Every structure is written in C-alpha cells, then in structure tokens.
C-alpha positions as CSV (number, residue, x, y, z in Angstrom):
1,M,-0.2,0.2,0.2
2,N,2.8,2.3,0.6
3,T,4.3,1.9,-2.9
4,L,0.6,2.8,-4.2
5,F,0.8,6.5,-2.8
6,D,4.8,6.9,-2.9
7,V,5.5,10.0,-4.8
8,S,8.7,10.9,-3.3
9,G,11.6,12.1,-5.6
10,K,8.9,13.4,-8.1
11,T,9.3,17.1,-9.3
12,A,6.1,19.1,-9.5
13,L,5.1,22.5,-10.6
14,V,2.3,24.0,-8.7
15,T,0.9,27.4,-10.2
16,G,-0.2,30.2,-7.9
17,S,1.4,28.6,-5.0
18,S,2.7,31.5,-3.0
19,R,-0.4,31.8,-1.0
20,G,-3.5,30.2,-0.1
21,I,-5.1,27.0,-1.5
22,G,-1.8,26.7,-3.9
23,L,0.6,27.0,-1.0
24,A,-1.0,24.2,1.0
25,L,-1.2,22.1,-2.1
26,A,2.6,22.8,-2.5
27,G,3.4,22.1,1.1
28,G,1.3,18.7,1.1
29,L,3.6,17.6,-1.7
30,A,6.7,18.7,-0.4
31,D,5.6,16.8,3.2
32,A,5.3,13.7,0.7
33,G,9.0,13.9,-0.4
34,V,8.2,15.8,-3.8
35,R,10.7,18.4,-5.1
36,V,8.2,21.6,-5.5
37,V,8.5,24.7,-8.1
38,V,6.7,27.3,-5.9
39,H,5.1,29.9,-8.8
40,G,3.3,33.2,-8.6
41,R,3.1,36.4,-10.2
42,N,4.9,38.5,-7.3
43,R,8.6,37.5,-6.4
44,D,8.9,38.3,-2.7
45,Q,5.3,36.4,-2.1
46,V,7.2,33.3,-3.9
47,D,10.5,34.0,-2.2
48,A,8.7,34.0,1.2
49,A,6.6,30.9,0.4
50,R,9.5,29.0,-0.8
51,S,11.6,29.8,2.2
52,G,8.7,28.8,4.5
53,L,8.6,25.4,2.9
54,E,12.4,24.8,3.0
55,K,12.6,26.0,6.8
56,S,9.9,23.6,7.9
57,G,12.7,20.9,6.6
58,R,11.0,19.9,3.3
59,V,12.6,19.1,0.2
60,E,14.2,21.3,-2.3
61,T,12.5,24.1,-4.1
62,I,12.8,26.5,-6.6
63,A,11.0,29.8,-7.6
64,S,9.2,30.4,-10.8
65,T,7.4,33.9,-11.7
66,F,6.3,33.6,-15.3
67,D,3.0,35.0,-16.6
68,I,0.7,32.1,-17.3
69,T,-1.3,34.0,-19.5
70,D,1.7,34.5,-22.3
71,P,2.5,31.9,-24.4
72,A,6.1,32.9,-24.8
73,A,6.6,33.2,-21.2
74,V,5.0,29.9,-20.6
75,A,7.2,28.3,-22.9
76,D,10.5,29.9,-21.5
77,G,9.2,29.4,-17.8
78,I,8.7,25.6,-18.4
79,A,11.9,25.3,-20.4
80,A,13.9,26.9,-17.3
81,I,12.1,24.3,-14.9
82,E,13.1,21.3,-17.3
83,N,16.8,22.6,-17.9
84,E,17.1,22.4,-14.0
85,W,15.2,19.7,-12.9
86,G,14.1,17.9,-15.9
87,V,10.7,17.0,-17.3
88,L,7.6,17.8,-14.6
89,D,6.5,14.5,-13.1
90,I,3.5,16.4,-12.0
91,L,1.8,19.8,-12.8
92,V,-1.1,21.6,-10.4
93,N,-2.6,23.8,-12.5
94,N,-4.1,26.4,-9.2
95,A,-3.6,29.7,-10.6
96,G,-6.9,31.8,-10.6
97,I,-8.6,34.8,-10.0
98,Q,-12.3,36.1,-8.9
99,R,-14.0,39.2,-9.6
100,R,-17.6,39.7,-8.4
101,A,-20.4,41.7,-10.1
102,P,-23.9,41.3,-11.2
103,F,-24.2,39.7,-14.7
104,T,-25.5,42.8,-16.5
105,E,-22.7,45.2,-15.0
106,F,-19.6,42.8,-15.6
107,T,-16.9,44.4,-17.4
108,F,-15.7,43.2,-20.7
109,T,-11.9,43.5,-19.4
110,D,-13.2,41.7,-16.1
111,W,-14.3,38.9,-18.5
112,N,-11.1,38.8,-20.3
113,D,-8.7,38.6,-17.1
114,I,-10.6,36.0,-15.5
115,V,-10.8,33.6,-18.7
116,A,-7.2,34.6,-19.4
117,T,-6.1,33.5,-15.9
118,N,-8.4,30.6,-15.0
119,L,-8.8,28.7,-18.0
120,T,-6.3,30.1,-21.0
121,G,-3.5,29.8,-18.2
122,A,-4.4,26.1,-17.4
123,F,-4.3,25.4,-21.3
124,L,-1.0,27.1,-21.9
125,V,0.8,25.6,-19.0
126,G,-0.8,22.2,-19.4
127,Q,0.1,22.0,-23.2
128,Q,3.6,23.0,-22.2
129,A,4.3,20.7,-19.8
130,A,2.6,17.8,-21.4
131,R,4.9,18.1,-24.3
132,G,7.7,16.7,-22.1
133,M,5.6,14.3,-20.4
134,V,4.5,12.7,-24.1
135,T,7.8,12.4,-24.8
136,R,8.8,10.4,-21.5
137,G,5.6,8.5,-21.7
138,S,4.2,9.5,-18.2
139,G,2.8,12.2,-16.5
140,K,0.3,13.7,-14.0
141,I,-1.7,16.8,-14.2
142,V,-4.1,18.2,-11.9
143,N,-6.5,21.1,-12.7
144,I,-8.1,23.0,-9.7
145,G,-12.0,23.4,-10.6
146,S,-14.3,24.4,-8.0
147,V,-17.9,23.7,-6.9
148,Q,-18.8,26.2,-9.5
149,S,-17.5,23.8,-12.0
150,Q,-21.1,22.2,-11.6
151,L,-23.1,24.8,-9.3
152,G,-23.5,28.5,-10.5
153,R,-24.0,31.3,-8.1
154,A,-24.9,35.0,-8.5
155,G,-22.2,37.4,-9.0
156,I,-19.7,35.1,-10.4
157,A,-21.1,33.9,-13.9
158,P,-17.6,34.4,-15.5
159,Y,-16.0,32.7,-12.7
160,A,-18.5,29.8,-13.1
161,A,-18.0,29.4,-16.6
162,T,-14.1,29.1,-16.3
163,K,-14.5,26.4,-13.8
164,G,-17.1,24.6,-15.9
165,G,-14.4,24.8,-18.6
166,I,-11.6,23.4,-16.5
167,S,-13.8,20.2,-16.1
168,M,-14.1,20.1,-19.7
169,L,-10.6,21.2,-20.4
170,T,-9.7,18.0,-18.0
171,K,-11.9,15.4,-20.2
172,G,-10.4,17.0,-23.4
173,M,-6.9,16.7,-22.1
174,C,-7.5,13.1,-21.0
175,A,-9.0,12.2,-24.4
176,D,-5.5,13.3,-26.0
177,L,-2.9,12.3,-23.4
178,A,-4.0,9.1,-22.1
179,V,-2.7,6.9,-24.6
180,S,0.8,8.9,-23.6
181,G,0.7,7.3,-20.1
182,I,-0.6,10.6,-18.9
183,Q,-3.5,10.9,-16.4
184,V,-5.3,14.3,-16.2
185,N,-7.9,15.1,-13.6
186,A,-9.4,17.8,-11.7
187,L,-9.9,18.4,-8.1
188,A,-12.9,20.8,-7.4
189,P,-12.7,22.2,-3.9
190,G,-16.0,23.6,-2.0
191,Y,-15.8,26.9,0.1
192,F,-12.4,26.7,2.0
193,A,-11.2,29.3,4.7
194,T,-8.1,31.0,3.2
195,E,-6.5,34.4,3.4
196,L,-8.4,35.3,0.2
197,T,-11.7,34.3,1.8
198,K,-11.3,36.3,5.1
199,A,-14.1,38.4,4.5
200,L,-16.3,35.7,3.2
201,V,-15.8,33.7,6.4
202,A,-16.1,37.1,8.7
203,D,-19.4,37.6,7.0
204,E,-21.6,35.9,9.3
205,A,-24.7,35.8,7.1
206,F,-22.4,34.0,4.3
207,S,-20.5,32.1,6.6
208,S,-24.0,30.4,8.2
209,W,-25.0,29.8,4.8
210,V,-21.7,28.0,3.6
211,R,-22.1,26.1,6.7
212,T,-26.0,25.3,6.2
213,R,-25.5,24.5,2.7
214,T,-22.4,22.2,3.3
215,P,-23.7,18.8,4.9
216,A,-20.1,18.3,6.7
217,G,-21.6,21.8,8.4
218,R,-18.3,23.6,8.1
219,W,-16.0,25.5,5.8
220,G,-13.0,23.2,4.3
221,D,-9.3,23.7,5.7
222,V,-6.7,23.5,3.1
223,A,-5.5,20.4,4.5
224,D,-8.6,18.5,3.4
225,L,-7.4,19.2,-0.2
226,V,-3.9,17.5,0.6
227,G,-4.7,13.9,0.5
228,T,-7.0,13.6,-2.5
229,L,-4.1,15.5,-4.3
230,I,-1.6,12.9,-3.2
231,Y,-3.8,10.3,-4.7
232,L,-4.3,11.9,-8.1
233,V,-0.8,12.3,-8.4
234,S,0.4,9.0,-7.3
235,P,0.3,5.4,-8.6
236,A,-2.6,4.7,-7.0
237,S,-4.8,6.7,-9.6
238,D,-3.2,5.3,-12.6
239,F,-6.4,4.3,-14.3
240,V,-8.3,7.2,-13.2
241,N,-8.5,9.8,-15.9
242,G,-10.7,12.7,-17.0
243,Q,-12.6,13.0,-13.7
244,T,-13.5,15.9,-11.6
245,I,-13.4,15.1,-7.7
246,F,-15.3,17.3,-5.6
247,V,-13.7,18.0,-2.2
248,D,-16.7,20.1,-1.0
249,G,-17.9,18.4,2.4
250,G,-20.9,17.2,0.3
251,M,-22.1,20.3,-0.9
252,T,-22.6,19.1,-4.5
253,A,-24.3,16.1,-3.3
254,V,-27.3,17.6,-2.0
255,V,-29.9,20.0,-3.0
C-alpha cells in the first residue's frame, strides 16, 4: 500500500502556490517528498513561500514567476524548469483569480482577465508541460476546479464559466494524453477558509449559508485537499483519468 501512494523524489510545478490553496497543495506535496516549483506573479511572495517550505524541513524547492497568460513566457518558464530539474512529473494548474459583479454589470475587461488566468492559463501551462511528459511517456496533471464547475451562484458567472471549462478541458486533455501514459484529472474544492476568503468567512450571514449548505456543516480547511491531491498524483490513480473530484464536504451531492 505504501508504494501505491509513494511520490517521493518526483518533481512538481504548482502554479499560484505563493499563498492560499496553492501554498497548501505545494506544502502537502513537499511533505510527501516531492521537489516543488513554487510559482506566482509576485517574486517577494514566491520567495517567502519557498523559504517557509524549506525552513520547515521539507524538500528542495525552486521559484518561478512566469506569466501563465503569455504563451512565450510559459514556454520559457517551463523550459527553465526542465533545464534545472528535467521534465515535470506533476503539474498542478492552480493559479486563478476572482471578480464579482452582477451579470449585467460585468465589464469586458474583467471577463477577459478571468478567462485568461483561470482557463487559458491552464491550457497554456498544461500544453507546454504535457509535451515533455508525452515524450517521456508518463505524467500527472491536476487542474484545480471548484464547486462552480458544477454549480452557479449570483455575481460570479464568468468565474463559474471558467471552472466549468476546467472540467471539460480536463476531459479533453485526457482524451488526447491518456494514450501517452498521462493522467489528467480535476480537483474541485468547495468553500475553504483561506487568507483570500477572510472577508467571506467573517461575514456571518454568508458563513452561515456555507455551513448550512454544506452537509459537513463547516468551511473546508486547506489540509482537507492534500489527501486527494496525493492520490491523484500517485500510482494509486494510474487508471483514473478525465475525472473531476469534488472535495466540498458534500455540497454538490445535495439540493
């Protein structure tokens, strides 16, 4: 059984891993013995996150700050990682943004920003990383979705559209890449308490809605995501492909 979930010595890129869920996922991989590329837009935040992982006694890390929405920057960024550590074993497409507004008032600029980061970014980084994986004949890609991959909510229609797109992008990537020994799945969190959701957690009306709407009766803790991630990047999931796995305390299972 230990061999099934053994990922030690593997190399992973977690996009958007300087804080929040991404940092928790990077930390979980590091705890499992994976060498982690810590990635983000802000170099200071990336360096701080990387330093924190290494000071806690976890494995080797490197920093990366390429723009996931720029094809040339993605190509250069992945090439730099491969030059230092070789072809990635694991890619976690986590980077994303959120904007909120009523549908009739959403600006075209905000729509484009959300689509570029949440969906196009996953496509570009996934495509570039997959090229090396295809040549080698193995790899694990985990795209980070959301309960909004399946459920809508007022004020975030563009975000929900991108997360629904992540679910279908995952299936499409599976269709193309499975024959090359690559597994592509999506991990879809529910409502999680992070530094990015502090205002929502502090809003008692919204927080009460989350607890009531979630059968588990609470917000998720980022540690709740790590076990599923380890499963999806380990040999235990070698015949699991194209799936969206919800880690949401049961939210998507009930009405």
